[in-house]
mmCIF file of C-alpha atoms and ligand atoms in Angstrom:
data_model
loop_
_atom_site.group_PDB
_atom_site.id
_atom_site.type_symbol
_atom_site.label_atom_id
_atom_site.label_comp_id
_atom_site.label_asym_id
_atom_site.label_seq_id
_atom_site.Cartn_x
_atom_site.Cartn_y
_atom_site.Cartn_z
ATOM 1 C CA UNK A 1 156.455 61.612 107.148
ATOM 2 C CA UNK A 2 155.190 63.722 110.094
ATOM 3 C CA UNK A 3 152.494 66.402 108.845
ATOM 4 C CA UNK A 4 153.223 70.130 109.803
ATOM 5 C CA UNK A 5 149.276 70.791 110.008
ATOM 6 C CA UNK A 6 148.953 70.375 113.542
ATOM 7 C CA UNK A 7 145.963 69.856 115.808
ATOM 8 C CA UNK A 8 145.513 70.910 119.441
ATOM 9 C CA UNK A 9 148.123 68.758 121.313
ATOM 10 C CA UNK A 10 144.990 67.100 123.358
ATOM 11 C CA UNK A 11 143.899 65.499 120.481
ATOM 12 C CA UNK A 12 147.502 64.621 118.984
ATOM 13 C CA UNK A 13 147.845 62.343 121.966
ATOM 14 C CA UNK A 14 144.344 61.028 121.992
ATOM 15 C CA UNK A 15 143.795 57.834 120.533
ATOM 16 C CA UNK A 16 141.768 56.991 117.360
ATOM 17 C CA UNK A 17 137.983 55.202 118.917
ATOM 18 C CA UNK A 18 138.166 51.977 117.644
ATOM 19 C CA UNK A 19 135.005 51.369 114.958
ATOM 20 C CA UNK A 20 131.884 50.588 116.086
ATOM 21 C CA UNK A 21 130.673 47.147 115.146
ATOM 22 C CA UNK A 22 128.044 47.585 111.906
ATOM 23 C CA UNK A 23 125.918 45.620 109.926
ATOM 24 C CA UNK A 24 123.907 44.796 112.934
ATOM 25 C CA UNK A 25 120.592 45.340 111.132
ATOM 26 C CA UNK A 26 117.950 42.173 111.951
ATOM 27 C CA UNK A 27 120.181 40.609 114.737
ATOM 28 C CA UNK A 28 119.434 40.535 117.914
ATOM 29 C CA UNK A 29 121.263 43.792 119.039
ATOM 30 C CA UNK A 30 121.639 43.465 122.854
ATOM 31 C CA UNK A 31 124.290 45.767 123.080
ATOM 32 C CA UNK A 32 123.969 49.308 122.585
ATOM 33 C CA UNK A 33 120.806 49.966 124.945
ATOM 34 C CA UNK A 34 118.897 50.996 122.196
ATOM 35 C CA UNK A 35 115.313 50.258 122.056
ATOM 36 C CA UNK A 36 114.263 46.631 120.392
ATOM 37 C CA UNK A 37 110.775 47.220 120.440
ATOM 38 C CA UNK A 38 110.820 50.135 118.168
ATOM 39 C CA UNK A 39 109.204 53.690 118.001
ATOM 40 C CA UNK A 40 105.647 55.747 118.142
ATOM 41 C CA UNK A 41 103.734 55.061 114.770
ATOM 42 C CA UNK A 42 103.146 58.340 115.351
ATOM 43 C CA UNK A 43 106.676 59.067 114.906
ATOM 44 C CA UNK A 44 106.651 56.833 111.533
ATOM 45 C CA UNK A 45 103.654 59.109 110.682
ATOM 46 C CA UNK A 46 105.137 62.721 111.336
ATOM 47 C CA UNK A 47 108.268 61.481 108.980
ATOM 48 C CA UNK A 48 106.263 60.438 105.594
ATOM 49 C CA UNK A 49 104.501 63.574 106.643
ATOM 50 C CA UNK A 50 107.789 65.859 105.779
ATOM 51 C CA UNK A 51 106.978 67.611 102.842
ATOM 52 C CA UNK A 52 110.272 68.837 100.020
ATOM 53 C CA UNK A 53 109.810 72.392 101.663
ATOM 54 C CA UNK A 54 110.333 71.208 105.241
ATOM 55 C CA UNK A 55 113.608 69.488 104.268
ATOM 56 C CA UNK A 56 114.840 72.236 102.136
ATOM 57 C CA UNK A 57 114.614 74.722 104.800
ATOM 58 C CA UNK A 58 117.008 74.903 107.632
ATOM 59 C CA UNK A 59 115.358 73.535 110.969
ATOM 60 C CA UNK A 60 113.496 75.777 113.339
ATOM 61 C CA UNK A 61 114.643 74.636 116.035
ATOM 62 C CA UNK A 62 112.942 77.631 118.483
ATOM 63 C CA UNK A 63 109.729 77.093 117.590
ATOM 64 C CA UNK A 64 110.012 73.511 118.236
ATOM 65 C CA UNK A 65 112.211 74.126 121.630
ATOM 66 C CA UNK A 66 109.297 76.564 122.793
ATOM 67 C CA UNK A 67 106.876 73.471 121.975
ATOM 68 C CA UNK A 68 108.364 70.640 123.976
ATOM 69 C CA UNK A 69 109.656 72.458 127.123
ATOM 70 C CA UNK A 70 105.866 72.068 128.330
ATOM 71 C CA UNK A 71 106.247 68.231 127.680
ATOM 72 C CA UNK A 72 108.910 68.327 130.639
ATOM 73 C CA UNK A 73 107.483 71.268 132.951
ATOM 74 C CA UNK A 74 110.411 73.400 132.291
ATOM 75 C CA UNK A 75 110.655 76.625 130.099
ATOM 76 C CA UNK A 76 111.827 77.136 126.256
ATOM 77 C CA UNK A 77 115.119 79.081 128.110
ATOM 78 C CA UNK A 78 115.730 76.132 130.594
ATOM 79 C CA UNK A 79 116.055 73.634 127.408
ATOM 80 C CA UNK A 80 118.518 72.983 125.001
ATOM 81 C CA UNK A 81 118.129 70.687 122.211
ATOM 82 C CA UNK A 82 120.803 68.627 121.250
ATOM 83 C CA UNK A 83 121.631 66.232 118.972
ATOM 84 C CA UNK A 84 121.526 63.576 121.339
ATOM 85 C CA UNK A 85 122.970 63.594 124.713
ATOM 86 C CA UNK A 86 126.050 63.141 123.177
ATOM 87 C CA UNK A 87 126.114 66.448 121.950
ATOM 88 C CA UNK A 88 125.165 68.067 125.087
ATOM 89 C CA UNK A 89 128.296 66.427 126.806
ATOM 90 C CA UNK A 90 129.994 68.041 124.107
ATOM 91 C CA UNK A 91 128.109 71.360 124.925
ATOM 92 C CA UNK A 92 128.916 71.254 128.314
ATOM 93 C CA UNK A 93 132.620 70.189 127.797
ATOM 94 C CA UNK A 94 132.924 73.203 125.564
ATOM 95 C CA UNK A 95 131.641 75.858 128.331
ATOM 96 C CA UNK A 96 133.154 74.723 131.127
ATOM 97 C CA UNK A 97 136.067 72.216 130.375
ATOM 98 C CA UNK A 98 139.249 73.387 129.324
ATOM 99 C CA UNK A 99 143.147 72.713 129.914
ATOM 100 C CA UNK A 100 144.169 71.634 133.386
ATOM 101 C CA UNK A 101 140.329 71.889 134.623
ATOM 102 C CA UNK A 102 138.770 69.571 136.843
ATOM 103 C CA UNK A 103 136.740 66.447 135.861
ATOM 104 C CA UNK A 104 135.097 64.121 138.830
ATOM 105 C CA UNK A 105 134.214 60.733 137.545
ATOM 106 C CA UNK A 106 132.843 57.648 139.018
ATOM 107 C CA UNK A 107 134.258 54.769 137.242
ATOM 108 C CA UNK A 108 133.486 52.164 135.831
ATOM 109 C CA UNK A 109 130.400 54.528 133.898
ATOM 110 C CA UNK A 110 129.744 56.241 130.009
ATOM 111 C CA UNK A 111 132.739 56.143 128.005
ATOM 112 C CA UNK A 112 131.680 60.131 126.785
ATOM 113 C CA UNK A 113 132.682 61.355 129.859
ATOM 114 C CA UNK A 114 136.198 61.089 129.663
ATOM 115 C CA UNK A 115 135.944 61.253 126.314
ATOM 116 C CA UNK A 116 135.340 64.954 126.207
ATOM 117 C CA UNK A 117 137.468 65.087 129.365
ATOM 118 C CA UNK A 118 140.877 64.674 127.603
ATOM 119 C CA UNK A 119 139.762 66.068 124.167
ATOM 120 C CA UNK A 120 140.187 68.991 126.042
ATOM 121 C CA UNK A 121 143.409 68.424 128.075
ATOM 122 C CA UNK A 122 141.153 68.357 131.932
ATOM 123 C CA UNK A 123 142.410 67.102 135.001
ATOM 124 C CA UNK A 124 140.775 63.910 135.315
ATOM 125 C CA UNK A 125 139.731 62.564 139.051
ATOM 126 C CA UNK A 126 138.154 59.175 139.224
ATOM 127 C CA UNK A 127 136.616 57.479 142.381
ATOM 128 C CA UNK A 128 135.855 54.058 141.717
ATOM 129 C CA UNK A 129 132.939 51.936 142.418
ATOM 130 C CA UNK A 130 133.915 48.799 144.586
ATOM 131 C CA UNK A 131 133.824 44.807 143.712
ATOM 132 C CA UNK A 132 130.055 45.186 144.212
ATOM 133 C CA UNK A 133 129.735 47.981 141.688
ATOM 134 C CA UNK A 134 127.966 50.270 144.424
ATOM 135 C CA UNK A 135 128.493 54.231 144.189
ATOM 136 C CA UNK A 136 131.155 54.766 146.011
ATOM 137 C CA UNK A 137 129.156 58.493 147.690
ATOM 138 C CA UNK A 138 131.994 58.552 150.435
ATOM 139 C CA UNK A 139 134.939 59.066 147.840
ATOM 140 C CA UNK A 140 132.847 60.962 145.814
ATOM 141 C CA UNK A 141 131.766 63.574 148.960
ATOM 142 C CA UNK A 142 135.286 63.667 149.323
ATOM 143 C CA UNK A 143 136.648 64.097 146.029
ATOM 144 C CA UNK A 144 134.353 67.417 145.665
ATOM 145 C CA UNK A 145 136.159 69.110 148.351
ATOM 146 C CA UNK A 146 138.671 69.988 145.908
ATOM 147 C CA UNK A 147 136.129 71.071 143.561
ATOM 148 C CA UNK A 148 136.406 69.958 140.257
ATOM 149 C CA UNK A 149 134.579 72.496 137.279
ATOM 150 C CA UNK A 150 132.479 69.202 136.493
ATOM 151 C CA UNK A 151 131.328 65.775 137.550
ATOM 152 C CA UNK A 152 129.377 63.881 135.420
ATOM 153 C CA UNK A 153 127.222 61.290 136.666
ATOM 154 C CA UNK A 154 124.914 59.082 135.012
ATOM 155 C CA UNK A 155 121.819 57.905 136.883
ATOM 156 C CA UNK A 156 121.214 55.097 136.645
ATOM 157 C CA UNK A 157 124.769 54.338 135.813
ATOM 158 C CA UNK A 158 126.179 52.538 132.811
ATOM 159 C CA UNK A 159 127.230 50.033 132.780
ATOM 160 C CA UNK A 160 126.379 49.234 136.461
ATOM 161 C CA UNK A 161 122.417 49.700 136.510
ATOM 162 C CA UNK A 162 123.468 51.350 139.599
ATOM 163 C CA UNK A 163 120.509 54.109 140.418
ATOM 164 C CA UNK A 164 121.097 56.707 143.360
ATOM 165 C CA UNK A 165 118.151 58.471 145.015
ATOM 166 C CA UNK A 166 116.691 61.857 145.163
ATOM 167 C CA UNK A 167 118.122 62.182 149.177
ATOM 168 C CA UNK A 168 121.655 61.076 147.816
ATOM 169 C CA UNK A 169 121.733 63.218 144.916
ATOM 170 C CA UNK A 170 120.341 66.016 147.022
ATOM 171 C CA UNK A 171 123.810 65.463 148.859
ATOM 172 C CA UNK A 172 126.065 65.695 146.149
ATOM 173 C CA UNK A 173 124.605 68.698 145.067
ATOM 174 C CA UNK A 174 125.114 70.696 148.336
ATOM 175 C CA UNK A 175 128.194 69.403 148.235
ATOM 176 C CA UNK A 176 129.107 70.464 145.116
ATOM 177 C CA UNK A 177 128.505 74.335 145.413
ATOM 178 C CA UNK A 178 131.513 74.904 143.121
ATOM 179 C CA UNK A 179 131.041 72.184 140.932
ATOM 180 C CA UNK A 180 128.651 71.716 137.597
ATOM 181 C CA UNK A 181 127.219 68.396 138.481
ATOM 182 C CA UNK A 182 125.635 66.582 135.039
ATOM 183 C CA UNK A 183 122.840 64.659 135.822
ATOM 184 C CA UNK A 184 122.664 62.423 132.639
ATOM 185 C CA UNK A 185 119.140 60.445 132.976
ATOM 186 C CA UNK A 186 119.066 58.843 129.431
ATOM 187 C CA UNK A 187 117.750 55.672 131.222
ATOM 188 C CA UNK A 188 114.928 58.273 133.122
ATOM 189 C CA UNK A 189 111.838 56.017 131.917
ATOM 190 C CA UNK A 190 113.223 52.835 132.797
ATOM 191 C CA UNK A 191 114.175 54.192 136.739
ATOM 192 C CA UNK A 192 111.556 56.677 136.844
ATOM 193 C CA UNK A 193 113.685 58.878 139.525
ATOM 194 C CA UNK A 194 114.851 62.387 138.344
ATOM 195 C CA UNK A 195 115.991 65.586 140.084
ATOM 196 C CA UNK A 196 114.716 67.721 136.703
ATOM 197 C CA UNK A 197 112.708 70.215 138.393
ATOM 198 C CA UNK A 198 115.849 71.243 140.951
ATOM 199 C CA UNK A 199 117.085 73.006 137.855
ATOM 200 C CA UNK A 200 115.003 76.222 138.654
ATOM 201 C CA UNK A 201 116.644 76.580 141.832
ATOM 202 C CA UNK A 202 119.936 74.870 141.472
ATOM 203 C CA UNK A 203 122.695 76.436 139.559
ATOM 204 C CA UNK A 204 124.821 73.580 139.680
ATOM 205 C CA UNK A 205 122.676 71.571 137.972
ATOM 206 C CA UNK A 206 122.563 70.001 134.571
ATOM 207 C CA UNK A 207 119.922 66.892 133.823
ATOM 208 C CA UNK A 208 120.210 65.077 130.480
ATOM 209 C CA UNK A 209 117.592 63.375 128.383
ATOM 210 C CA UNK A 210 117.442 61.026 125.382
ATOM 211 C CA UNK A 211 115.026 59.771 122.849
ATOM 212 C CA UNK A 212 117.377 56.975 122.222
ATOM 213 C CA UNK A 213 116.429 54.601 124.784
ATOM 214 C CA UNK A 214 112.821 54.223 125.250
ATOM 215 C CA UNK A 215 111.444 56.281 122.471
ATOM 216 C CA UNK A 216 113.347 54.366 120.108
ATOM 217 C CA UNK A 217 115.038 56.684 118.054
ATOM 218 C CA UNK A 218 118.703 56.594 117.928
ATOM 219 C CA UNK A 219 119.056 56.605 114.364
ATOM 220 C CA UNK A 220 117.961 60.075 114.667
ATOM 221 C CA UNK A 221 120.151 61.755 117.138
ATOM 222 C CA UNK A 222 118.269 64.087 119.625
ATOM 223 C CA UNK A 223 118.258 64.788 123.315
ATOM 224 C CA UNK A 224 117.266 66.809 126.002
ATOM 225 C CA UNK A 225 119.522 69.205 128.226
ATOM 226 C CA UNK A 226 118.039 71.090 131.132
ATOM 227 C CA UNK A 227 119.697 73.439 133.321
ATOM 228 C CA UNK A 228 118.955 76.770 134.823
ATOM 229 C CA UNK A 229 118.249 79.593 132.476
ATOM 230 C CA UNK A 230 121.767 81.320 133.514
ATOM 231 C CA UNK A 231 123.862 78.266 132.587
ATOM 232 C CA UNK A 232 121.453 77.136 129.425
ATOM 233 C CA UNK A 233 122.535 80.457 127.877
ATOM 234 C CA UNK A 234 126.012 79.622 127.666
ATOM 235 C CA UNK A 235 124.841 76.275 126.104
ATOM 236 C CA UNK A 236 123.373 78.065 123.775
ATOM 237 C CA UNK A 237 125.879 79.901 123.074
ATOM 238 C CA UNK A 238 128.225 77.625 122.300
ATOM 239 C CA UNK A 239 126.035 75.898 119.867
ATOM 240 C CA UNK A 240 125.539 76.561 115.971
ATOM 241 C CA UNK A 241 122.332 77.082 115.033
ATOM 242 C CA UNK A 242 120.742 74.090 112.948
ATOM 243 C CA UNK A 243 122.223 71.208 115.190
ATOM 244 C CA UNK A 244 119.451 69.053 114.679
ATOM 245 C CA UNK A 245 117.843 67.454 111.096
ATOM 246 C CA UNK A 246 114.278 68.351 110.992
ATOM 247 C CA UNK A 247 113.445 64.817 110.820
ATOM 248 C CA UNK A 248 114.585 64.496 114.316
ATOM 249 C CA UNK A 249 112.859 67.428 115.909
ATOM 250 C CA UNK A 250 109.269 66.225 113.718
ATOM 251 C CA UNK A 251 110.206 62.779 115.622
ATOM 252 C CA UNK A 252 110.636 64.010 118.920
ATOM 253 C CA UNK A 253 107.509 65.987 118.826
ATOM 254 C CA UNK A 254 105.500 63.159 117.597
ATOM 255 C CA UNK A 255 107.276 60.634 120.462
ATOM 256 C CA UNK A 256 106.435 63.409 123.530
ATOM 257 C CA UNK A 257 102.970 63.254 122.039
ATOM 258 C CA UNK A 258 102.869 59.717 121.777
ATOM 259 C CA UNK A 259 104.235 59.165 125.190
ATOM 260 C CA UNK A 260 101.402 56.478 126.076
ATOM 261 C CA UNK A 261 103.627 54.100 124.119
ATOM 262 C CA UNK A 262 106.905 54.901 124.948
ATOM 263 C CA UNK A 263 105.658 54.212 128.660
ATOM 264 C CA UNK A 264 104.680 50.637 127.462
ATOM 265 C CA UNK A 265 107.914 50.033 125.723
ATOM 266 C CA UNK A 266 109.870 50.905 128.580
ATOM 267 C CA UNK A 267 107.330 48.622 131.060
ATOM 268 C CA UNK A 268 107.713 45.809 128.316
ATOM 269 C CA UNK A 269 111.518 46.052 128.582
ATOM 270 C CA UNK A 270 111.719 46.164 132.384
ATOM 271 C CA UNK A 271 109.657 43.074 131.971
ATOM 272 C CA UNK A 272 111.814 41.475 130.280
ATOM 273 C CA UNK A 273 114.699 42.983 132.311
ATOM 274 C CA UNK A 274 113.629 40.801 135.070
ATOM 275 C CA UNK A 275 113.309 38.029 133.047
ATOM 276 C CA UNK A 276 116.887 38.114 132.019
ATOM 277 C CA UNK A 277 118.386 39.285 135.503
ATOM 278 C CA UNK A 278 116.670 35.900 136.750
ATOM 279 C CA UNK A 279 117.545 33.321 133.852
ATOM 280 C CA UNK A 280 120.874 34.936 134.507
ATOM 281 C CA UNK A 281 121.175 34.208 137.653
ATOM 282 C CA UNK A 282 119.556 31.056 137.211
ATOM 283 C CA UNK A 283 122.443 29.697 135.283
ATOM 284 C CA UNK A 284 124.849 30.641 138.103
ATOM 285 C CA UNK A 285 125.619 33.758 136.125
ATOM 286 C CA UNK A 286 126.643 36.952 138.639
ATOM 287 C CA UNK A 287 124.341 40.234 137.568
ATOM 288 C CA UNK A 288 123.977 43.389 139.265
ATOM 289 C CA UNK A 289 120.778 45.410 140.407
ATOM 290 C CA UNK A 290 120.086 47.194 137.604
ATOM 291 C CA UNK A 291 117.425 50.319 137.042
ATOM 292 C CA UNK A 292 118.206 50.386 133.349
ATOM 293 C CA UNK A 293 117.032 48.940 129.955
ATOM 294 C CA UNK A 294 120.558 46.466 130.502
ATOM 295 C CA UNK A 295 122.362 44.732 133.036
ATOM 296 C CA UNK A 296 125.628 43.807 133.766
ATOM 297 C CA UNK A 297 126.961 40.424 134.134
ATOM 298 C CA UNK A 298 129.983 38.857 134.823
ATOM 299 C CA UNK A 299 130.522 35.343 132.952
ATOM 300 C CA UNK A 300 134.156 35.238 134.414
ATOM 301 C CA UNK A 301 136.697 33.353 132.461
ATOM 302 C CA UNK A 302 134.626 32.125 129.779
ATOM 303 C CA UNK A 303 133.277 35.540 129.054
ATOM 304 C CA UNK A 304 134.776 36.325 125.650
ATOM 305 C CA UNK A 305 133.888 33.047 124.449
ATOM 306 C CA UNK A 306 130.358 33.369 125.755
ATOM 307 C CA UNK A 307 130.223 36.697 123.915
ATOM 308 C CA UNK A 308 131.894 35.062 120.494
ATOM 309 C CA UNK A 309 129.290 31.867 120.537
ATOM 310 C CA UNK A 310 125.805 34.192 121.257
ATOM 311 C CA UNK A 311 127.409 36.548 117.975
ATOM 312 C CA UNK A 312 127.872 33.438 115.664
ATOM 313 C CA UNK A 313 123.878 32.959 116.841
ATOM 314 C CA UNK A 314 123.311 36.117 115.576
ATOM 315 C CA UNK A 315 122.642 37.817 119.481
ATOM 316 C CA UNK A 316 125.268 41.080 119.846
ATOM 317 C CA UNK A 317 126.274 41.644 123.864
ATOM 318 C CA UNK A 318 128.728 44.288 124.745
ATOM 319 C CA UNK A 319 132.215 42.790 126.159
ATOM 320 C CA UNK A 320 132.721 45.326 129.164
ATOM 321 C CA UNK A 321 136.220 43.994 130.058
ATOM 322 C CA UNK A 322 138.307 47.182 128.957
ATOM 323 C CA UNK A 323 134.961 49.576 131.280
ATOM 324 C CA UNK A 324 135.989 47.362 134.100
ATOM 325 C CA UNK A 325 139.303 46.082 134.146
ATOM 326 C CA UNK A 326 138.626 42.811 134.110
ATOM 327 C CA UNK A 327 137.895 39.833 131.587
ATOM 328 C CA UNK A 328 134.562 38.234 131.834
ATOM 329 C CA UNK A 329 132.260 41.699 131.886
ATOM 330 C CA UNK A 330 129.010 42.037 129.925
ATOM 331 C CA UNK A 331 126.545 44.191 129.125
ATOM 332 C CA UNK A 332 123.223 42.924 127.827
ATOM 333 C CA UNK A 333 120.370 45.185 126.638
ATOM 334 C CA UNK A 334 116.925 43.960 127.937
ATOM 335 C CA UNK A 335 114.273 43.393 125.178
ATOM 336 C CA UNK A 336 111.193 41.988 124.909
ATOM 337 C CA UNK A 337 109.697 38.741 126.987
ATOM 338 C CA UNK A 338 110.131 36.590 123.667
ATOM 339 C CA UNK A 339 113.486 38.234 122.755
ATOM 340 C CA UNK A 340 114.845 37.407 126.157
ATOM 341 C CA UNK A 341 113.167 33.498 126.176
ATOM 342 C CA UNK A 342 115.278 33.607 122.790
ATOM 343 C CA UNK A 343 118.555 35.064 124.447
ATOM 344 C CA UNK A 344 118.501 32.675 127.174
ATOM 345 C CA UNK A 345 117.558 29.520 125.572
ATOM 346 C CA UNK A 346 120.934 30.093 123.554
ATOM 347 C CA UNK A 347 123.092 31.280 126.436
ATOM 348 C CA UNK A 348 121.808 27.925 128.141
ATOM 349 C CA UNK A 349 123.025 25.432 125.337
ATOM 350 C CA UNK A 350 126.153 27.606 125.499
ATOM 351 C CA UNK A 351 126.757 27.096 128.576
HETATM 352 C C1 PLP B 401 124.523 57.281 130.238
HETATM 353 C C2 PLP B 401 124.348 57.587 128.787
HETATM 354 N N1 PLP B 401 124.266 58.855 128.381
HETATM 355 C C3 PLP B 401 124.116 59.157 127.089
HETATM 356 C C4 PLP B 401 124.045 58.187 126.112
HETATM 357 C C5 PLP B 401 123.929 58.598 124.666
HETATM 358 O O1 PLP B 401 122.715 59.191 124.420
HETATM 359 P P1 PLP B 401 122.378 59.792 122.994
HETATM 360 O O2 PLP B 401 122.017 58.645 122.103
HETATM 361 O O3 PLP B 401 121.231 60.701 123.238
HETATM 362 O O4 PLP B 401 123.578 60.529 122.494
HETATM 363 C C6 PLP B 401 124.122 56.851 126.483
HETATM 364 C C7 PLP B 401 124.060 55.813 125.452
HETATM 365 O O5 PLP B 401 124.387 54.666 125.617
HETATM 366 C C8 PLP B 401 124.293 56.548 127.859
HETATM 367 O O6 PLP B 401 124.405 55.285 128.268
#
């Protein structure tokens, strides 16, 4: 029987996500881009640290805000705290998506983007990368002639690895005058290019952060948004107030002042990045440039039988074959140098 409770009609047609895979817990989890080496002890420390007052009381998240915008050289108003990027998206889709709207997105990149896009019924414009995953800036220059309200853009892109520089970004801003251009750099310490101090003077600007990648703490949700004070304030605004556990903000503070090791995390994981790009290619495996803690690889044919054999192994890679299109797509996570000797040594006798 049909229910008569209804829900916005955006959502009615929206399909359910399909689960994401669980009980991944001591495998070798190569497919989520989180962090394998870990966190900060520091940030082990600040957590045993929480005492039953702490937890009882509802976060402060201001006093904490007003703390780490220093960390990034911004100001408490230019940063929101989220929890995670994902709920920035979310923040952002809430101020300035709604019915009939414009979206700009590059495909293949983060599955959030159009995620939020047709929760909320937008107008959906997608300029694809070519064969050789590239961005494609011409389409994209073009496409924001017709400006859309917002084009998200993820830099370096996932899945691609794909990184554009300051000069080309610099471009898409100007020509985006009309347009709120996100900026996502969850993969920022692993490229090390960002455009986060334009914010002050650009007011189509919004630049993303995560502690999920190279700080290592996913299970805790929190992330970084930056934009000029004007457009912040509407973030704000459209936020409750205790979005974020007080084990997450205690975590954060203790990564940014731990930051010594998240910068040899992320060096030990492009190490092993490089590693894995050239045993990849090595075994006649097609991978693309990538700036990020992953990189994408095309198996071809055999891919979802590649991806079945490394699981029985125990080693989790992301099939990308409904991002792209195409059969035969992987992501892969880089690790460490003995996680990725590991990873390749079964991918050979797989192969
Ligand atoms: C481009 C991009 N943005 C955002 C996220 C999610 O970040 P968070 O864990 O902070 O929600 C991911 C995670 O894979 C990502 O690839």
């Amino acid at each position: 029987m049909k229910s008569r409770i209804k829900p916005r009609r955006a959502l009615e047609k929206f399909r359910d996500l399909p689960p994401m895979l669980e009980n991944r817990r001591g495998k070798l989890r190569l497919d989520m881009n989180e962090s394998t080496v870990g966190c900060s002890p520091r940030v082990r420390a600040a957590l045993r640290r929480l005492e039953a007052e702490a937890v009882a009381m509802y976060p402060e998240k201001e006093n904490v805000t007003a703390r780490l915008a220093p960390f990034f050289g911004v100001t408490p108003q230019e940063l929101v705290l989220t929890n995670g990027i994902d709920e920035g998206l979310r923040l952002v889709a809430d101020v300035f998506i709604e019915r009939g709207r414009g979206v700009l997105l590059v495909e293949p990149t983060f599955s959030m983007y159009r995620f939020h896009a047709e929760q909320r019924d937008a107008r959906i414009h997608t300029v694809s990368c070519g064969a050789d995953m590239q961005f494609p800036l011409d389409g994209v220059l073009h496409a924001l002639k017709r400006p859309p309200a917002v084009f998200f853009l993820a830099n370096p892109n996932n899945p691609t690895g794909a990184l554009l520089d300051r000069r080309t970004l610099a471009k898409i801003l100007d020509a985006a005058e009309r347009t709120l251009v996100v900026v996502d750099e969850a993969y920022f310490e692993f490229s090390g290019v960002t455009v986060l101090p334009w914010i002050q003077r650009r007011e189509n600007l919004v630049v993303t952060r995560t502690f999920s990648k190279a700080a290592g703490l996913a299970g805790l949700r929190i992330g970084c948004v930056f934009a000029h004070r004007e457009t912040a304030r509407f973030l704000k605004r459209a936020q409750g107030p205790f979005p974020i556990g007080i084990a997450a903000l205690a975590a954060a503070e203790a990564a940014l002042k731990d930051a010594a090791f998240t910068r040899r995390a992320a060096a030990e994981i492009t190490r092993g990045r490089t590693v894995l790009e050239n045993g990849l290619r090595k075994l006649g495996v097609r991978v693309f440039p990538s700036e990020a803690n992953f990189v994408l690889a095309d198996f071809g044919p055999r891919g979802p039988k590649v991806i079945g054999a490394l699981a029985r192994r125990g080693i989790l890679i992301r099939d990308q074959t409904a991002t792209i299109g195409r059969p035969g797509f992987t992501r892969i996570t880089a690790g460490t140098l003995a996680q990725m000797k590991r990873f390749l040594r079964e991918l050979t006798r797989i192969l």
